[in-house]
Each structure stands twice: as C-alpha cells, then as structure tokens.
CSV table of C-alpha atoms in Angstrom, one decimal:
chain,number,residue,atom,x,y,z
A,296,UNK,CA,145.6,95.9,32.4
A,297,UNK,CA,144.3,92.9,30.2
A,298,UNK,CA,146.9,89.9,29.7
A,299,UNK,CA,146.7,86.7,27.9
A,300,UNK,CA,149.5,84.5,27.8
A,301,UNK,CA,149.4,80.9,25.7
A,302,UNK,CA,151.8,78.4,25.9
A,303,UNK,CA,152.8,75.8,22.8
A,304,UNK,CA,155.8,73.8,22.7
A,305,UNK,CA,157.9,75.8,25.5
A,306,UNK,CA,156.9,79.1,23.8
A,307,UNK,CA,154.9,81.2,25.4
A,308,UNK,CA,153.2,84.2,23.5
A,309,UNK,CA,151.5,87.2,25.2
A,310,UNK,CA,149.2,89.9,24.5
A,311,UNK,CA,148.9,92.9,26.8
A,312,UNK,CA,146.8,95.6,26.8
A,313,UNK,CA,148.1,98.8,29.3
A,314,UNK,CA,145.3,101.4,29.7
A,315,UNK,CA,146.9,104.6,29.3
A,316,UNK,CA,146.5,107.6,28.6
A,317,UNK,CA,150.0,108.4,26.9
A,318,UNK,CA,150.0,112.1,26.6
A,319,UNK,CA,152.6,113.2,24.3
A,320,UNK,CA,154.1,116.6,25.0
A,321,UNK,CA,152.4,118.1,22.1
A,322,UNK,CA,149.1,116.8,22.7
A,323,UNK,CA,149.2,117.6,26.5
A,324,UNK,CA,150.6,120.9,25.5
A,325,UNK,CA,147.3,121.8,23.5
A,326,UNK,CA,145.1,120.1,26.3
A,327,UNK,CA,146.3,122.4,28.8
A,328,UNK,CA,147.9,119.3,30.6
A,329,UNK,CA,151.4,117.6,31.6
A,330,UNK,CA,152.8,115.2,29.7
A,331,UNK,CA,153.1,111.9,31.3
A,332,UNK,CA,153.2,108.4,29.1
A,333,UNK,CA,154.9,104.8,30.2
A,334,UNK,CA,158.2,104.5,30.3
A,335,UNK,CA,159.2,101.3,31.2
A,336,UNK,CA,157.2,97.7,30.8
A,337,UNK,CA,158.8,94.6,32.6
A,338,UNK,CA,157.5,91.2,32.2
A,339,UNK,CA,159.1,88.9,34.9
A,340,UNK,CA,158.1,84.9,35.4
A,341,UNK,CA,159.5,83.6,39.1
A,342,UNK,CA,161.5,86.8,39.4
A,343,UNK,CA,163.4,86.4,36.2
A,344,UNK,CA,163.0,89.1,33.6
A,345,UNK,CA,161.3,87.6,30.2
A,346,UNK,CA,160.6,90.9,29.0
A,347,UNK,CA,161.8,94.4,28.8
A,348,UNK,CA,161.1,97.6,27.3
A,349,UNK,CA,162.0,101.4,27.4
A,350,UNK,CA,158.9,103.4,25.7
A,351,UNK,CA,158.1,106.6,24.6
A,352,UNK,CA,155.6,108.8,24.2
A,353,UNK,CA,154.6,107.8,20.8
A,354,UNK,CA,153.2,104.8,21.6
A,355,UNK,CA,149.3,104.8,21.2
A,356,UNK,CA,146.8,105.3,23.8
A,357,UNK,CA,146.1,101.8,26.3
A,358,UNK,CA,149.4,100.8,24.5
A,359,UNK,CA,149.0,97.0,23.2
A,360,UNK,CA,152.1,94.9,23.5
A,361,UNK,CA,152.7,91.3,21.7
A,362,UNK,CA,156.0,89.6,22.7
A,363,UNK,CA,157.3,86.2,23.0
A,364,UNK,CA,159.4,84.4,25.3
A,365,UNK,CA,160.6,80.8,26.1
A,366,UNK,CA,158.5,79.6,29.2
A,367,UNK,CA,156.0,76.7,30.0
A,368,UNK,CA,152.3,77.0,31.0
A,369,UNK,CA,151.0,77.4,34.6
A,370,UNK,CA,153.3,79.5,35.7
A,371,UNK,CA,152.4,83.4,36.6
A,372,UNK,CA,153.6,86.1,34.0
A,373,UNK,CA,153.9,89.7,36.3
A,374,UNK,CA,153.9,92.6,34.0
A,375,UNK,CA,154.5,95.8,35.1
A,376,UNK,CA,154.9,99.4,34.3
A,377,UNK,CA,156.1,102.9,35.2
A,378,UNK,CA,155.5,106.1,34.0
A,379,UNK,CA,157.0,109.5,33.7
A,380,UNK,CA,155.3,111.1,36.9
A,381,UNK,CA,156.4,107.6,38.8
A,382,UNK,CA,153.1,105.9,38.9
A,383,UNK,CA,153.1,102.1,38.3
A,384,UNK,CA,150.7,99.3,38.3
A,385,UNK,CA,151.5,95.6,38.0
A,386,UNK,CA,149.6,92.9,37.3
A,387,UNK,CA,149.5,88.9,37.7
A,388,UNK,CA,148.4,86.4,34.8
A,389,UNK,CA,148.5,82.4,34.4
A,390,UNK,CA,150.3,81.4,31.9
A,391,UNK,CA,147.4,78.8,30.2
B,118,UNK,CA,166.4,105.2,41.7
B,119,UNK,CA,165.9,105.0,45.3
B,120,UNK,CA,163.8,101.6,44.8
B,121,UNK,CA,166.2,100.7,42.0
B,122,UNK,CA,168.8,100.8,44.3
B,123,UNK,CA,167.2,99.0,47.2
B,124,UNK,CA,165.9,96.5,45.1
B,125,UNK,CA,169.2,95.7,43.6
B,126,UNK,CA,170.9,95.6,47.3
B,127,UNK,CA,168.2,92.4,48.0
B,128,UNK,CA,168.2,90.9,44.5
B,129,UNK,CA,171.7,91.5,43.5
B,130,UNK,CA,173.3,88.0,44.9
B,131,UNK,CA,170.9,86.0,43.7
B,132,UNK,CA,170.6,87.8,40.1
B,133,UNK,CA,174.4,86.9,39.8
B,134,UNK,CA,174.1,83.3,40.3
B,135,UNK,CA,171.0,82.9,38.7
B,136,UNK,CA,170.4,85.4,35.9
B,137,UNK,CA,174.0,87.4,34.8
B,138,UNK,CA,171.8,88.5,31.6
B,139,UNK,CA,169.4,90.3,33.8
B,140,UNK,CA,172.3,92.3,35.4
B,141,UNK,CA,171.9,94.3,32.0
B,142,UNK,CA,168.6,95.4,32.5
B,143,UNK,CA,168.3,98.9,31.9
B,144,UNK,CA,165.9,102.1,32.5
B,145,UNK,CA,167.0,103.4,28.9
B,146,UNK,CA,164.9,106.8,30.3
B,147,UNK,CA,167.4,107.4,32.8
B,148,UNK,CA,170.5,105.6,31.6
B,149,UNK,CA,170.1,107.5,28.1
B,150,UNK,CA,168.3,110.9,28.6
B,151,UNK,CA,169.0,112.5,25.6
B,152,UNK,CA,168.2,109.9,22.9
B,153,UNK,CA,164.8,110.6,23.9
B,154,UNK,CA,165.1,113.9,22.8
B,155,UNK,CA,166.5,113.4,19.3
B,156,UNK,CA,164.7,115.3,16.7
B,157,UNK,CA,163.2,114.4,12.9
B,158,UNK,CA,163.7,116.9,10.3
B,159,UNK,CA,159.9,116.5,9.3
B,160,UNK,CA,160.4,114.5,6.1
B,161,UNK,CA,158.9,111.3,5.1
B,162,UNK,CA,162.8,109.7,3.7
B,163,UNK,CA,165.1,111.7,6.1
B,164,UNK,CA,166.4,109.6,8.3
B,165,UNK,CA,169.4,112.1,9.5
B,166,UNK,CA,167.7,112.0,13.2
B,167,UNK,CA,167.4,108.6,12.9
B,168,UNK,CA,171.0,107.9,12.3
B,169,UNK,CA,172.0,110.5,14.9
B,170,UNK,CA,169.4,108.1,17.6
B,171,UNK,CA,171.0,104.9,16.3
B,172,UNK,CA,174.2,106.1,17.0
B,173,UNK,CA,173.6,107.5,20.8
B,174,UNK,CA,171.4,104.0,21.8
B,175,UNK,CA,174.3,101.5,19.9
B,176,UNK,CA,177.2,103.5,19.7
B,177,UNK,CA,177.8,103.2,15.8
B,178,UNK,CA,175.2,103.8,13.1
B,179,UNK,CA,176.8,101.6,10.5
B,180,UNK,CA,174.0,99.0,10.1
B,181,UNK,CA,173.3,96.2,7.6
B,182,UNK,CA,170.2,94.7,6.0
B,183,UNK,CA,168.7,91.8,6.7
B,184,UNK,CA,168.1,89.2,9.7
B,185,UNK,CA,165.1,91.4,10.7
B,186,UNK,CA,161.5,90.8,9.6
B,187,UNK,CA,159.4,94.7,9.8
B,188,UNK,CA,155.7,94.2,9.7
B,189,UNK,CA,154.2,97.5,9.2
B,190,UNK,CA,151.1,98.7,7.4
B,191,UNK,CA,151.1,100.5,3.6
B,192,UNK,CA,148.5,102.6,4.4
B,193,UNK,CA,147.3,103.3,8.3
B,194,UNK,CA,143.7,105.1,7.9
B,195,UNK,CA,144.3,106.1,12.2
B,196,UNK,CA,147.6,107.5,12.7
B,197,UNK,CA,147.2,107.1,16.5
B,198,UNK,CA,146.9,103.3,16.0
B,199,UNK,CA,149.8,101.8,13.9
B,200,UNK,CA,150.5,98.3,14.8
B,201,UNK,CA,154.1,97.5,13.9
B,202,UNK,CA,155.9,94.5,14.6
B,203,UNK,CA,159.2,92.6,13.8
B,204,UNK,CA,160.8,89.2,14.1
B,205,UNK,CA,164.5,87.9,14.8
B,206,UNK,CA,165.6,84.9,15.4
B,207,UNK,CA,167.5,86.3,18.1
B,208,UNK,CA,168.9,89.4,19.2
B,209,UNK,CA,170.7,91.2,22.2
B,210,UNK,CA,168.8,94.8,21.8
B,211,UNK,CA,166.2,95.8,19.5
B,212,UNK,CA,165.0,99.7,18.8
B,213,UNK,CA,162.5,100.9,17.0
B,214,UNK,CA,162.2,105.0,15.2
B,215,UNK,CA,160.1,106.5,12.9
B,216,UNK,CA,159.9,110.0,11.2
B,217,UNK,CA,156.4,110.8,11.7
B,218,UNK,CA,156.7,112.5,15.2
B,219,UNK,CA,158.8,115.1,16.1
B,220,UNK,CA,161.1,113.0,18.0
B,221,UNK,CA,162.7,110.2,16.6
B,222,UNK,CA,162.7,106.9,19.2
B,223,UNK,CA,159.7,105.2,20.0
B,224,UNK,CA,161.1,102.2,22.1
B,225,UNK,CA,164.1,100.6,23.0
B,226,UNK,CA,164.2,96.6,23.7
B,227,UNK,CA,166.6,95.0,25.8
B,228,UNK,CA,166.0,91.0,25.2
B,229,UNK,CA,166.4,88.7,28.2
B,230,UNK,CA,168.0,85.4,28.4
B,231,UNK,CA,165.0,83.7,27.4
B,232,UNK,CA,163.3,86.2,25.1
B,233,UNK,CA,162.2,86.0,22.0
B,234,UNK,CA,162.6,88.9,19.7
B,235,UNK,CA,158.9,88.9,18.5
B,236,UNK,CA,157.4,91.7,19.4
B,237,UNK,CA,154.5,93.9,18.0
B,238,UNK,CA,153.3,97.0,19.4
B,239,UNK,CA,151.0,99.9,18.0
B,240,UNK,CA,152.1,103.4,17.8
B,241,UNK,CA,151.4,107.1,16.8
B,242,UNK,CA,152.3,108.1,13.7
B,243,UNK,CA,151.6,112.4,13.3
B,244,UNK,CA,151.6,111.9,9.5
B,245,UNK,CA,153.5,109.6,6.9
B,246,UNK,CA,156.8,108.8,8.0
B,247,UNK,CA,159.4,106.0,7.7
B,248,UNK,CA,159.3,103.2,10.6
B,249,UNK,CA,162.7,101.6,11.3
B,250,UNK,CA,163.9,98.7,13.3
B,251,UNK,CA,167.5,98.5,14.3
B,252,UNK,CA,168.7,94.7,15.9
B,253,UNK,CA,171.8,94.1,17.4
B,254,UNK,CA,172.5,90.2,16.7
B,255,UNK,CA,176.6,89.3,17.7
B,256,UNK,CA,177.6,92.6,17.9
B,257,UNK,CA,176.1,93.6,14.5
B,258,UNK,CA,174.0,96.0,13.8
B,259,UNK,CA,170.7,95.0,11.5
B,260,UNK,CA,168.4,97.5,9.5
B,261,UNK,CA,164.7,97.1,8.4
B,262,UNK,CA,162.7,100.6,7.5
B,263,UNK,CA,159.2,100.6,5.7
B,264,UNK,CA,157.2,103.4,4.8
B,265,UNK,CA,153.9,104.0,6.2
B,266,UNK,CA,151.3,106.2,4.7
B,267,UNK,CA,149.1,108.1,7.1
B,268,UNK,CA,145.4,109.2,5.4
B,269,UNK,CA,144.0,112.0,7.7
B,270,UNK,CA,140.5,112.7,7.9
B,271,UNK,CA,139.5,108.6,7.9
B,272,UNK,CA,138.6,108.4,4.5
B,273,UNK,CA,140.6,105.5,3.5
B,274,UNK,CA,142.7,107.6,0.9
C-alpha cells in the first residue's frame, strides 16, 4: 500500500494506491479461481473516521483512491482495508 | 462481525461523546447484501438497474440534477482502468453505478464529519456504459451520469 497525504490550508488531500488483485466473479470464473476483491476502505486520523467506503468488485486492479478531508499536517493518516475472504492490511502515513 | 462487535463494546462510549457521525459508519457489504447484486440490462442508456440500486442504497430513486461535479473520461482506450471522480461541496452519502458491468454498484460513500466529498477512484468498465453519481446533500437526492466510451483492442478508436 502506497499513501501520500499533503496538507494546505486545513485540507488535507490523499492518494492511495491498494495492491489488489480484485478478482471479479466473472474474471475469476474464467481463471479457474474464487472471487475475492476489497470491500471496505477506512481512513481514520487519531481514531476518528475521515474516510469511508464500501467497494465492489468493479473497481480496477491495485485500486487507486483520491479523497479529501479536513485535517492538519503531522498527524498519522491509518488506512485500512478488508476483503471478501476477510483478509485486511492497514497501513500508517504522515500527514506532510 | 465478531471484531465489529468487540470493537464497538470498547469504542462505543467514547465514539458517542466524541464522534456521533461516526456512529453511522456502515459495512454497506453486510448491512445491504443485495444491492450488490443488482443487475444491468446490458445497454449503454438503460439505466433501469440503476434506478432499482438507487432505490435499495437511498430508499427513493427520485433524484435531481445538479450540486454534483462527474469527472469521467469520453473515451477510456483501457476499460480496466477508468479514473472517475466527483466533487460536492458537501454531502451525507455518495454512490457511484455504471452500466458497463453486469452488476450495477461500484461503491458506496459514507462521508464523515470532517470529509470532503472529493473523491476519485479508477474502475472497470466491460465495455461502454453510462457512469452515474448519486449525492445525498439535506436529504436530497443529486444526479450526475456521463457516458464513457470503451475502445477494445487499444487502438485508440
């Protein structure tokens, strides 16, 4: 997982890229494998929730997110997600 | 659930006091199965399915224009890559369709407290299809739809 997150003028804007393989059920059907994809993506500064999304399977491979929220630098932006077979995988970035 | 559960036993005092917005969070997979499952007729303009999902993630599919900002390519040479993207000034809940696929919903966005409804994302689009981005801002619901035109083969069209 690869996150940058900027701060300007008590806004601070985030990039994210999840690695992922996202296997829809079609495609996994044809690859001879289960479909599994994220489901859920938090983003959480000091234990607060500053992001949120449910997801599907149509979102592309290593899904790339870009969202906004109102925060200041030097803080530390947790993202995490979960996926349909349960795995999850968080990660910690300073907000610069 | 288990976790959800246990983590809500230890967090739930202090989310009251602190955050009541975040007492909304929701795991749309589980609190809303079946949207998930909503199926597209196939067609570029049809956006019967899409009405039927708007309807089971709001409640009402009587949306109006406007308030939303769609950023969406008029021609995406790699279906499996189409960055879309919108911008409110604010907003309660934000999801986003398409036609492409054989299901309908893509994502569903609940925006915290101190969110800011600009988001962008990039998804997979099987083939041309309509993208659509329905807002909830003050209990109204908000419409923006663009068509996208998928070129197979990488040729540029």
């Amino acid at each position: 997982m690869r996150i940058k997150a900027k701060a300007a003028d008590g806004v601070v804007s985030v990039k994210a890229g999840l690695k992922h393989a996202m296997l829809s059920y079609d495609v996994a059907k044809k690859k001879g494998k289960e479909a599994n994809f994220i489901v859920y993506i938090t983003g959480k500064v000091d234990g607060k929730t500053v992001y949120e999304s449910s997801t599907s399977q149509f979102l592309s491979k290593n899904p790339f997110l870009k969202f906004k929220f109102k925060g200041e630098a030097g803080k530390e932006l947790e993202l995490s997600w979960v996926d349909l077979k349960g795995n999850t995988k968080s990660k910690k970035a300073k907000i610069k | 659930m288990e976790r959800r559960k246990f983590l809500g036993l230890g967090l739930g005092v202090a989310a009251v006091s602190l955050a009541p917005v975040s007492l909304l969070a929701k795991e749309y997979r589980k609190e809303l199965p079946k949207v998930w499952a909503v199926k597209n007729s196939g067609k570029v303009n049809d956006e019967a399915g899409i009405n039927e999902a708007i309807k089971a993630v709001f409640g009402s599919d009587k949306t109006e224009d406007g308030k939303i900002k769609l950023k969406a390519p008029d021609i995406a040479e790699n279906g499996a890559v189409v960055p879309v993207s919108f911008k409110l000034e604010k907003a309660t809940k934000v999801a986003l369709f398409q036609t492409s696929n054989p299901e309908c919903l893509v994502a569903i966005y609940d925006i915290p407290e101190a969110g800011i409804p600009d988001y962008g994302v990039r998804i997979k689009m099987a083939k041309t299809g309509t993208v659509v981005v329905v807002a909830e801002v003050d209990g109204k619901l908000y419409k923006a739809s663009k068509v996208v035109k998928v070129t197979a083969g990488g040729c540029g069209g």
